[in-house]
Amino acid sequence: MFAQDDRSRNDMIEWGGKSFPSSTHRWLVSTVTRPPRPFRILGIQQIALGSDDKTRLRRLWVDLLGLKLEGSYRSERENVDEDIAVVGRGAARCEIDLMQPIDAAARPTVHEPALNHLGLWVDDLPAAVRWLTAQGVRFAPGGIRRGAAGHDVTFIHPKASPDAPLSGEGALIELVQAPPDVIDALG
């Protein structure tokens, strides 16, 4: 099915009368052999922004841009003091979390990078974690737990490890269990 072209300096393969980079071969093989995904990503649940002083973030996002301030969350364990602003309604509602560290010298550093993480609605969080773990995705410590907005969450780690070679490639990604109304609207 695949014929290696040894004469190519670009490590090309031929398939169906066309030439492709060998990386395409690896992708095709992994796609064909990968078990079906038992979950769906439905949309963006939140964008988390960090600063050493969340009042400056609040000035921009709430006072100037007009987002509604809906709540707050504080966790010593997560080193975060955040205000929760929202944009949109219903299934299109998205949180903009305005975060500052409780202790700027402690970890995690919720203010660095300033775009801290992206939250994605998922229709079956436990199935997503099991499947992604089996695919080699690295998750941040803590497992599935209750998040600031009251939904179950977990985080894909921004960096890979020898045991889990897939990651957020520098971005922290929060997977958020979508409630039934969001699943109905977006699923």
Short mmCIF file of N, CA, C and O in Angstrom, two decimals, residues 49-159:
data_model
loop_
_atom_site.label_atom_id
_atom_site.label_comp_id
_atom_site.label_asym_id
_atom_site.label_seq_id
_atom_site.Cartn_x
_atom_site.Cartn_y
_atom_site.Cartn_z
N LEU A 49 -7.60 34.33 32.38
CA LEU A 49 -6.55 35.34 32.23
C LEU A 49 -5.94 35.64 33.59
O LEU A 49 -6.67 35.77 34.58
N GLY A 50 -4.63 35.79 33.63
CA GLY A 50 -3.96 36.06 34.89
C GLY A 50 -3.17 37.35 34.87
O GLY A 50 -2.70 37.80 33.83
N SER A 51 -3.04 37.94 36.04
CA SER A 51 -2.26 39.15 36.23
C SER A 51 -1.80 39.16 37.68
O SER A 51 -2.39 38.48 38.53
N ASP A 52 -0.76 39.94 37.98
CA ASP A 52 -0.36 40.05 39.38
C ASP A 52 -1.38 40.87 40.17
O ASP A 52 -1.38 40.86 41.39
N ASP A 53 -2.30 41.58 39.48
CA ASP A 53 -3.35 42.36 40.13
C ASP A 53 -4.63 42.27 39.29
O ASP A 53 -4.74 42.90 38.24
N LYS A 54 -5.60 41.50 39.76
CA LYS A 54 -6.82 41.27 38.97
C LYS A 54 -7.67 42.53 38.83
O LYS A 54 -8.55 42.58 37.96
N THR A 55 -7.44 43.55 39.63
CA THR A 55 -8.24 44.77 39.50
C THR A 55 -8.00 45.43 38.14
O THR A 55 -8.92 46.02 37.58
N ARG A 56 -6.80 45.31 37.60
CA ARG A 56 -6.54 45.86 36.26
C ARG A 56 -7.29 45.07 35.20
O ARG A 56 -7.82 45.64 34.24
N LEU A 57 -7.36 43.75 35.36
CA LEU A 57 -8.15 42.93 34.44
C LEU A 57 -9.64 43.29 34.54
O LEU A 57 -10.33 43.41 33.54
N ARG A 58 -10.12 43.45 35.77
CA ARG A 58 -11.53 43.80 35.99
C ARG A 58 -11.86 45.15 35.37
O ARG A 58 -12.92 45.35 34.80
N ARG A 59 -10.93 46.10 35.46
CA ARG A 59 -11.14 47.42 34.87
C ARG A 59 -11.39 47.30 33.37
O ARG A 59 -12.28 47.92 32.82
N LEU A 60 -10.59 46.48 32.68
CA LEU A 60 -10.75 46.29 31.24
C LEU A 60 -12.01 45.49 30.92
O LEU A 60 -12.88 45.94 30.19
N TRP A 61 -12.11 44.27 31.46
CA TRP A 61 -13.15 43.32 31.04
C TRP A 61 -14.54 43.68 31.55
O TRP A 61 -15.53 43.46 30.86
N VAL A 62 -14.64 44.22 32.77
CA VAL A 62 -15.95 44.54 33.34
C VAL A 62 -16.29 46.01 33.11
O VAL A 62 -17.32 46.34 32.52
N ASP A 63 -15.42 46.92 33.57
CA ASP A 63 -15.72 48.35 33.50
C ASP A 63 -15.74 48.89 32.07
O ASP A 63 -16.64 49.65 31.71
N LEU A 64 -14.77 48.49 31.25
CA LEU A 64 -14.67 49.07 29.91
C LEU A 64 -15.37 48.23 28.84
O LEU A 64 -16.03 48.78 27.97
N LEU A 65 -15.21 46.89 28.89
CA LEU A 65 -15.82 46.06 27.86
C LEU A 65 -17.25 45.63 28.20
O LEU A 65 -17.97 45.14 27.34
N GLY A 66 -17.65 45.80 29.46
CA GLY A 66 -19.03 45.59 29.84
C GLY A 66 -19.45 44.17 30.19
O GLY A 66 -20.64 43.88 30.26
N LEU A 67 -18.50 43.25 30.42
CA LEU A 67 -18.88 41.91 30.84
C LEU A 67 -19.48 41.97 32.24
O LEU A 67 -19.13 42.83 33.05
N LYS A 68 -20.37 41.05 32.52
CA LYS A 68 -21.03 40.99 33.83
C LYS A 68 -20.16 40.21 34.80
O LYS A 68 -19.69 39.11 34.48
N LEU A 69 -19.94 40.78 35.98
CA LEU A 69 -19.21 40.07 37.03
C LEU A 69 -20.20 39.17 37.74
O LEU A 69 -21.20 39.64 38.28
N GLU A 70 -19.96 37.86 37.71
CA GLU A 70 -20.94 36.90 38.21
C GLU A 70 -20.55 36.24 39.52
O GLU A 70 -21.40 35.72 40.22
N GLY A 71 -19.30 36.22 39.85
CA GLY A 71 -18.90 35.57 41.09
C GLY A 71 -17.42 35.66 41.31
O GLY A 71 -16.69 36.35 40.59
N SER A 72 -16.97 34.95 42.33
CA SER A 72 -15.55 34.91 42.64
C SER A 72 -15.22 33.53 43.18
O SER A 72 -16.10 32.76 43.56
N TYR A 73 -13.92 33.24 43.21
CA TYR A 73 -13.43 31.94 43.66
C TYR A 73 -12.06 32.16 44.25
O TYR A 73 -11.24 32.90 43.70
N ARG A 74 -11.80 31.50 45.39
CA ARG A 74 -10.49 31.61 46.03
C ARG A 74 -10.09 30.23 46.51
O ARG A 74 -10.89 29.53 47.12
N SER A 75 -8.85 29.84 46.19
CA SER A 75 -8.34 28.53 46.60
C SER A 75 -6.87 28.65 46.96
O SER A 75 -6.04 28.97 46.10
N GLU A 76 -6.56 28.42 48.23
CA GLU A 76 -5.16 28.42 48.67
C GLU A 76 -4.39 27.31 47.96
O GLU A 76 -3.26 27.52 47.53
N ARG A 77 -5.00 26.13 47.83
CA ARG A 77 -4.33 24.98 47.21
C ARG A 77 -3.96 25.27 45.77
O ARG A 77 -2.90 24.87 45.29
N GLU A 78 -4.84 25.99 45.05
CA GLU A 78 -4.58 26.33 43.65
C GLU A 78 -3.90 27.69 43.50
O GLU A 78 -3.67 28.14 42.38
N ASN A 79 -3.62 28.37 44.63
CA ASN A 79 -2.94 29.67 44.64
C ASN A 79 -3.66 30.68 43.74
O ASN A 79 -3.04 31.42 42.97
N VAL A 80 -4.99 30.74 43.84
CA VAL A 80 -5.75 31.62 42.95
C VAL A 80 -6.82 32.39 43.71
O VAL A 80 -7.48 31.88 44.60
N ASP A 81 -6.93 33.64 43.33
CA ASP A 81 -8.01 34.52 43.74
C ASP A 81 -8.58 35.07 42.43
O ASP A 81 -7.89 35.79 41.72
N GLU A 82 -9.81 34.67 42.09
CA GLU A 82 -10.33 35.05 40.78
C GLU A 82 -11.72 35.65 40.86
O GLU A 82 -12.52 35.32 41.73
N ASP A 83 -11.98 36.53 39.92
CA ASP A 83 -13.31 37.05 39.66
C ASP A 83 -13.81 36.36 38.40
O ASP A 83 -13.04 36.15 37.45
N ILE A 84 -15.09 36.02 38.38
CA ILE A 84 -15.66 35.31 37.24
C ILE A 84 -16.59 36.27 36.50
O ILE A 84 -17.64 36.65 37.01
N ALA A 85 -16.16 36.67 35.30
CA ALA A 85 -16.97 37.52 34.44
C ALA A 85 -17.57 36.62 33.36
O ALA A 85 -17.03 35.55 33.07
N VAL A 86 -18.70 37.03 32.78
CA VAL A 86 -19.33 36.20 31.75
C VAL A 86 -19.73 37.05 30.55
O VAL A 86 -20.00 38.25 30.66
N VAL A 87 -19.74 36.38 29.41
CA VAL A 87 -20.23 36.96 28.17
C VAL A 87 -21.15 35.92 27.53
O VAL A 87 -20.89 34.72 27.63
N GLY A 88 -22.23 36.36 26.93
CA GLY A 88 -23.17 35.45 26.28
C GLY A 88 -24.18 34.88 27.25
O GLY A 88 -24.12 35.11 28.46
N ARG A 89 -25.15 34.13 26.68
CA ARG A 89 -26.21 33.50 27.47
C ARG A 89 -26.41 32.07 27.03
O ARG A 89 -26.06 31.69 25.91
N GLY A 90 -27.03 31.29 27.90
CA GLY A 90 -27.36 29.91 27.56
C GLY A 90 -26.13 29.12 27.17
O GLY A 90 -25.08 29.24 27.78
N ALA A 91 -26.28 28.34 26.12
CA ALA A 91 -25.17 27.50 25.67
C ALA A 91 -24.01 28.32 25.13
O ALA A 91 -22.88 27.85 25.08
N ALA A 92 -24.26 29.58 24.74
CA ALA A 92 -23.20 30.45 24.22
C ALA A 92 -22.49 31.21 25.33
O ALA A 92 -21.59 32.00 25.07
N ARG A 93 -22.88 30.98 26.56
CA ARG A 93 -22.26 31.66 27.71
C ARG A 93 -20.81 31.19 27.85
O ARG A 93 -20.52 30.00 27.76
N CYS A 94 -19.91 32.12 28.09
CA CYS A 94 -18.50 31.81 28.28
C CYS A 94 -17.97 32.62 29.45
O CYS A 94 -18.21 33.82 29.55
N GLU A 95 -17.25 31.95 30.34
CA GLU A 95 -16.62 32.64 31.46
C GLU A 95 -15.30 33.25 31.01
O GLU A 95 -14.56 32.64 30.24
N ILE A 96 -15.03 34.43 31.52
CA ILE A 96 -13.70 35.02 31.42
C ILE A 96 -13.22 35.14 32.87
O ILE A 96 -13.71 35.97 33.63
N ASP A 97 -12.32 34.25 33.26
CA ASP A 97 -11.83 34.22 34.63
C ASP A 97 -10.66 35.18 34.76
O ASP A 97 -9.68 35.09 34.02
N LEU A 98 -10.78 36.11 35.69
CA LEU A 98 -9.78 37.16 35.93
C LEU A 98 -9.03 36.78 37.20
O LEU A 98 -9.55 36.94 38.31
N MET A 99 -7.81 36.29 37.05
CA MET A 99 -7.11 35.65 38.15
C MET A 99 -5.86 36.41 38.59
O MET A 99 -5.18 37.02 37.78
N GLN A 100 -5.61 36.29 39.89
CA GLN A 100 -4.32 36.74 40.43
C GLN A 100 -3.87 35.70 41.44
O GLN A 100 -4.70 35.00 42.03
N PRO A 101 -2.56 35.57 41.63
CA PRO A 101 -2.08 34.60 42.62
C PRO A 101 -2.32 35.13 44.04
O PRO A 101 -2.28 36.34 44.27
N ILE A 102 -2.57 34.23 44.96
CA ILE A 102 -2.63 34.60 46.37
C ILE A 102 -1.22 34.94 46.84
O ILE A 102 -0.99 35.90 47.55
N ASP A 103 -0.26 34.15 46.39
CA ASP A 103 1.16 34.36 46.69
C ASP A 103 1.92 34.31 45.37
O ASP A 103 2.04 33.24 44.75
N ALA A 104 2.42 35.45 44.91
CA ALA A 104 3.08 35.54 43.60
C ALA A 104 4.32 34.65 43.50
O ALA A 104 4.72 34.29 42.40
N ALA A 105 4.93 34.29 44.63
CA ALA A 105 6.13 33.46 44.60
C ALA A 105 5.80 31.97 44.63
O ALA A 105 6.67 31.14 44.43
N ALA A 106 4.54 31.61 44.87
CA ALA A 106 4.14 30.20 45.00
C ALA A 106 3.65 29.64 43.67
O ALA A 106 3.39 30.39 42.72
N ARG A 107 3.51 28.31 43.63
CA ARG A 107 3.00 27.63 42.45
C ARG A 107 1.63 27.07 42.78
O ARG A 107 1.39 26.76 43.91
N PRO A 108 0.74 26.93 41.83
CA PRO A 108 0.92 27.31 40.44
C PRO A 108 0.92 28.83 40.26
O PRO A 108 0.35 29.56 41.07
N THR A 109 1.55 29.26 39.21
CA THR A 109 1.64 30.69 38.90
C THR A 109 0.52 31.05 37.95
O THR A 109 0.67 31.01 36.74
N VAL A 110 -0.62 31.43 38.51
CA VAL A 110 -1.81 31.67 37.70
C VAL A 110 -1.73 32.95 36.88
O VAL A 110 -2.55 33.18 36.00
N HIS A 111 -0.74 33.76 37.14
CA HIS A 111 -0.57 35.02 36.40
C HIS A 111 0.47 34.92 35.29
O HIS A 111 0.66 35.87 34.53
N GLU A 112 1.14 33.79 35.18
CA GLU A 112 2.15 33.58 34.15
C GLU A 112 1.93 32.22 33.50
O GLU A 112 2.01 31.19 34.19
N PRO A 113 1.62 32.14 32.24
CA PRO A 113 1.45 33.25 31.30
C PRO A 113 0.10 33.96 31.53
O PRO A 113 -0.79 33.42 32.18
N ALA A 114 -0.01 35.14 30.96
CA ALA A 114 -1.22 35.93 31.16
C ALA A 114 -2.46 35.22 30.62
O ALA A 114 -3.53 35.28 31.23
N LEU A 115 -2.35 34.55 29.48
CA LEU A 115 -3.43 33.69 29.00
C LEU A 115 -3.18 32.33 29.65
O LEU A 115 -2.41 31.52 29.16
N ASN A 116 -3.79 32.12 30.81
CA ASN A 116 -3.45 30.98 31.65
C ASN A 116 -3.93 29.66 31.09
O ASN A 116 -3.17 28.71 30.98
N HIS A 117 -5.22 29.58 30.76
CA HIS A 117 -5.72 28.33 30.19
C HIS A 117 -7.04 28.55 29.46
O HIS A 117 -7.69 29.57 29.63
N LEU A 118 -7.38 27.55 28.67
CA LEU A 118 -8.62 27.53 27.90
C LEU A 118 -9.45 26.37 28.41
O LEU A 118 -8.93 25.27 28.58
N GLY A 119 -10.73 26.61 28.68
CA GLY A 119 -11.62 25.55 29.14
C GLY A 119 -12.55 25.11 28.02
O GLY A 119 -13.13 25.94 27.33
N LEU A 120 -12.67 23.80 27.84
CA LEU A 120 -13.51 23.24 26.79
C LEU A 120 -14.63 22.38 27.39
O LEU A 120 -14.37 21.55 28.27
N TRP A 121 -15.85 22.60 26.92
CA TRP A 121 -16.96 21.73 27.32
C TRP A 121 -16.74 20.35 26.71
O TRP A 121 -16.41 20.23 25.54
N VAL A 122 -16.94 19.30 27.49
CA VAL A 122 -16.87 17.93 26.99
C VAL A 122 -18.12 17.19 27.47
O VAL A 122 -18.60 17.43 28.57
N ASP A 123 -18.67 16.33 26.62
CA ASP A 123 -19.94 15.69 26.96
C ASP A 123 -19.80 14.51 27.93
O ASP A 123 -20.76 14.15 28.59
N ASP A 124 -18.62 13.91 28.04
CA ASP A 124 -18.41 12.77 28.96
C ASP A 124 -16.97 12.85 29.48
O ASP A 124 -16.06 12.24 28.90
N LEU A 125 -16.79 13.58 30.55
CA LEU A 125 -15.44 13.83 31.08
C LEU A 125 -14.72 12.55 31.50
O LEU A 125 -13.56 12.36 31.11
N PRO A 126 -15.33 11.65 32.27
CA PRO A 126 -14.59 10.43 32.64
C PRO A 126 -14.16 9.61 31.42
O PRO A 126 -13.03 9.11 31.38
N ALA A 127 -15.02 9.50 30.42
CA ALA A 127 -14.66 8.76 29.20
C ALA A 127 -13.52 9.47 28.47
O ALA A 127 -12.61 8.82 27.95
N ALA A 128 -13.56 10.80 28.44
CA ALA A 128 -12.50 11.56 27.78
C ALA A 128 -11.16 11.33 28.47
O ALA A 128 -10.15 11.10 27.80
N VAL A 129 -11.14 11.35 29.80
CA VAL A 129 -9.89 11.15 30.53
C VAL A 129 -9.35 9.75 30.30
O VAL A 129 -8.15 9.58 30.03
N ARG A 130 -10.22 8.75 30.37
CA ARG A 130 -9.76 7.36 30.14
C ARG A 130 -9.17 7.21 28.73
O ARG A 130 -8.08 6.66 28.56
N TRP A 131 -9.88 7.70 27.74
CA TRP A 131 -9.46 7.53 26.35
C TRP A 131 -8.20 8.32 26.06
O TRP A 131 -7.26 7.81 25.44
N LEU A 132 -8.15 9.58 26.49
CA LEU A 132 -6.97 10.40 26.24
C LEU A 132 -5.74 9.86 26.97
O LEU A 132 -4.64 9.88 26.42
N THR A 133 -5.92 9.36 28.18
CA THR A 133 -4.81 8.75 28.91
C THR A 133 -4.28 7.54 28.14
O THR A 133 -3.07 7.37 28.00
N ALA A 134 -5.19 6.73 27.61
CA ALA A 134 -4.77 5.56 26.83
C ALA A 134 -4.04 5.96 25.55
O ALA A 134 -3.23 5.20 25.04
N GLN A 135 -4.31 7.17 25.05
CA GLN A 135 -3.64 7.66 23.85
C GLN A 135 -2.28 8.29 24.17
O GLN A 135 -1.54 8.68 23.27
N GLY A 136 -1.96 8.43 25.47
CA GLY A 136 -0.66 8.99 25.86
C GLY A 136 -0.70 10.45 26.26
O GLY A 136 0.34 11.10 26.33
N VAL A 137 -1.88 10.98 26.57
CA VAL A 137 -1.99 12.38 26.98
C VAL A 137 -1.64 12.50 28.46
O VAL A 137 -2.08 11.69 29.28
N ARG A 138 -0.86 13.52 28.79
CA ARG A 138 -0.47 13.80 30.17
C ARG A 138 -1.48 14.75 30.80
O ARG A 138 -1.80 15.80 30.23
N PHE A 139 -1.97 14.39 31.98
CA PHE A 139 -2.87 15.25 32.74
C PHE A 139 -2.14 15.84 33.92
O PHE A 139 -1.22 15.24 34.48
N ALA A 140 -2.55 17.04 34.33
CA ALA A 140 -1.99 17.69 35.51
C ALA A 140 -2.44 16.92 36.75
O ALA A 140 -3.49 16.27 36.74
N PRO A 141 -1.66 16.97 37.83
CA PRO A 141 -2.06 16.29 39.06
C PRO A 141 -3.42 16.81 39.57
O PRO A 141 -3.78 17.95 39.32
N GLY A 142 -4.12 15.97 40.27
CA GLY A 142 -5.38 16.39 40.87
C GLY A 142 -6.59 15.64 40.37
O GLY A 142 -7.64 15.63 41.01
N GLY A 143 -6.48 15.02 39.19
CA GLY A 143 -7.60 14.24 38.67
C GLY A 143 -8.84 15.06 38.39
O GLY A 143 -8.78 16.29 38.31
N ILE A 144 -9.97 14.39 38.28
CA ILE A 144 -11.25 15.07 38.07
C ILE A 144 -11.70 15.61 39.42
O ILE A 144 -11.69 14.89 40.42
N ARG A 145 -12.08 16.88 39.44
CA ARG A 145 -12.50 17.53 40.67
C ARG A 145 -13.50 18.63 40.36
O ARG A 145 -13.66 19.01 39.21
N ARG A 146 -14.13 19.16 41.37
CA ARG A 146 -15.10 20.25 41.21
C ARG A 146 -14.33 21.54 40.95
O ARG A 146 -13.41 21.89 41.67
N GLY A 147 -14.71 22.25 39.88
CA GLY A 147 -14.05 23.50 39.50
C GLY A 147 -14.74 24.71 40.12
O GLY A 147 -15.75 24.60 40.81
N ALA A 148 -14.19 25.88 39.82
CA ALA A 148 -14.68 27.14 40.39
C ALA A 148 -16.14 27.40 40.05
O ALA A 148 -16.87 27.98 40.85
N ALA A 149 -16.60 26.98 38.88
CA ALA A 149 -17.98 27.24 38.46
C ALA A 149 -18.93 26.11 38.88
O ALA A 149 -20.11 26.14 38.54
N GLY A 150 -18.40 25.11 39.61
CA GLY A 150 -19.25 24.03 40.09
C GLY A 150 -19.33 22.82 39.20
O GLY A 150 -20.04 21.86 39.51
N HIS A 151 -18.62 22.81 38.08
CA HIS A 151 -18.61 21.67 37.16
C HIS A 151 -17.38 20.81 37.45
O HIS A 151 -16.35 21.31 37.92
N ASP A 152 -17.46 19.53 37.13
CA ASP A 152 -16.29 18.67 37.24
C ASP A 152 -15.30 19.06 36.14
O ASP A 152 -15.69 19.32 35.00
N VAL A 153 -14.00 19.10 36.52
CA VAL A 153 -12.95 19.53 35.59
C VAL A 153 -11.70 18.68 35.78
O VAL A 153 -11.52 18.03 36.81
N THR A 154 -10.85 18.72 34.79
CA THR A 154 -9.49 18.20 34.88
C THR A 154 -8.67 18.97 33.85
O THR A 154 -9.23 19.64 32.97
N PHE A 155 -7.36 18.88 33.94
CA PHE A 155 -6.48 19.68 33.09
C PHE A 155 -5.50 18.81 32.31
O PHE A 155 -4.85 17.93 32.88
N ILE A 156 -5.39 19.09 31.02
CA ILE A 156 -4.33 18.49 30.20
C ILE A 156 -3.07 19.31 30.47
O ILE A 156 -3.08 20.54 30.36
N HIS A 157 -2.02 18.64 30.86
CA HIS A 157 -0.76 19.30 31.23
C HIS A 157 -0.15 20.01 30.02
O HIS A 157 -0.24 19.51 28.89
N PRO A 158 0.48 21.17 30.23
CA PRO A 158 1.09 21.87 29.10
C PRO A 158 2.36 21.22 28.56
O PRO A 158 2.79 21.53 27.46
N LYS A 159 2.96 20.30 29.34
CA LYS A 159 4.21 19.67 28.92
C LYS A 159 4.08 18.16 28.94
O LYS A 159 3.49 17.59 29.85
#
